């Protein structure tokens, strides 16, 4: 039996948190000393290690997950006049990456059991102008759009996975990223693996890998620049300043060395939440298959969410909301449509603290606080006329 102290620990006061394994600072100091700030062999080593880990040939490192999505969409030929199908229930970065290409987002609903899109929801949103479909691997859950794949066969429509939450998760026997789609990872501060800031795109082919490398490097073909001892370099097309610095890559290299610990800890913590939450009435855990996924967010659906959020904050628990639906955001109002499941999730979803600093005891305390908050919130709403 664990004994509960009355107030949750400072770790439980944070909804998410980066986790360092201890060797990052020394490794960064060394890279700084060597002057490898920019895209150097350090970045290339990180790309190689990520590719090996996932079981793919190429991984293209960029400065953020948003940059990964943007370059992946560009590499898929997405531009003005095109539509990209995307769930409204995602981080606003997915939508901004679409807008950066000049294309139009077409928002879809999600299955409230997984917070992910389904074949049917995607196909309902596909039109003649669709050029890409962007499933979001919410919370680390793999999304199998086998039906979409079948129906879209022969059409020039790319599946660009937003796998910002899903580094390390499996899709069947293979890691997410190794199943043949354009896949984008984020290595931002609070993701399963962090570079400080960073991202990676997994291309579908060798030519696509070359395109992505040019897109992230101002359109310059680096392989040519490196081959010749020339006084010039070739700008082969449009490009952005999106490469990953050696500093960020160094952090990622250390994190990747320890990723097995991230997988283990996140699974243990998830099972602890699942166990503890089962004892509470009126709470639905948005569950995840922890044998195949590396969980990223712990989310529940509850009535009276706003009041419970307030109560939990008052108790020092770091709750959050992932995400306010994008189709209801002021900036995206022109693409608004009726998405009943997303709107309900938007009202009911609460994200509990989930990061590698937590202990199983912290989780017991969070769930105890949740039980009390639910009681108080229930009473508060009954007392209102
Ligand atoms: C974090 C995140 C992104 C963007 O990644 P950054 O590295 O922060 O740019 C995109 N989509 C989702 C779902 C995310 O959680």
Coordinates of C-alpha atoms and ligand atoms in Angstrom, one line a residue, residues 63-67 69 90-94 136-138 162-165 185-191 197-199 296 323, ligand 1:
X63 CA 14.5 22.3 -36.8
X64 CA 11.0 21.5 -35.6
X65 CA 8.0 19.2 -36.0
X66 CA 6.2 22.0 -37.7
X67 CA 9.1 22.4 -40.2
X69 CA 5.2 18.8 -41.7
X90 CA -4.7 18.3 -33.1
X91 CA -2.0 20.9 -32.1
X92 CA -2.4 24.1 -34.2
X93 CA 1.0 23.3 -35.7
X94 CA -0.6 20.8 -38.1
X136 CA -2.5 12.7 -36.4
X137 CA -1.1 9.8 -34.3
X138 CA -2.8 11.2 -31.2
X162 CA 1.8 13.8 -38.1
X163 CA 3.6 11.5 -35.7
X164 CA 4.7 14.3 -33.3
X165 CA 3.3 12.2 -30.4
X185 CA 8.2 13.5 -35.9
X186 CA 8.7 16.3 -33.5
X187 CA 11.6 16.4 -31.0
X188 CA 10.4 19.5 -29.2
X189 CA 10.9 19.9 -25.4
X190 CA 8.1 17.7 -24.2
X191 CA 7.9 15.0 -26.8
X197 CA 13.8 21.7 -30.6
X198 CA 13.7 19.5 -33.7
X199 CA 12.0 17.2 -36.1
X296 CA 2.6 10.4 -25.0
X323 CA -6.5 20.4 -27.6
Ligands
LIG1 C1 4.4 19.2 -31.1 C2 3.5 18.9 -32.2 C3 3.7 19.4 -33.5 C4 4.8 20.4 -33.8 O1 6.0 20.1 -33.4 P1 7.1 21.2 -33.0 O2 8.4 20.5 -32.9 O3 6.5 21.8 -31.8 O4 7.1 22.2 -34.1 C5 2.8 19.1 -34.5 N1 1.8 18.3 -34.3 C6 1.5 17.8 -33.1 C7 0.3 16.9 -32.9 C8 2.3 18.1 -32.0 O5 2.0 17.7 -30.8

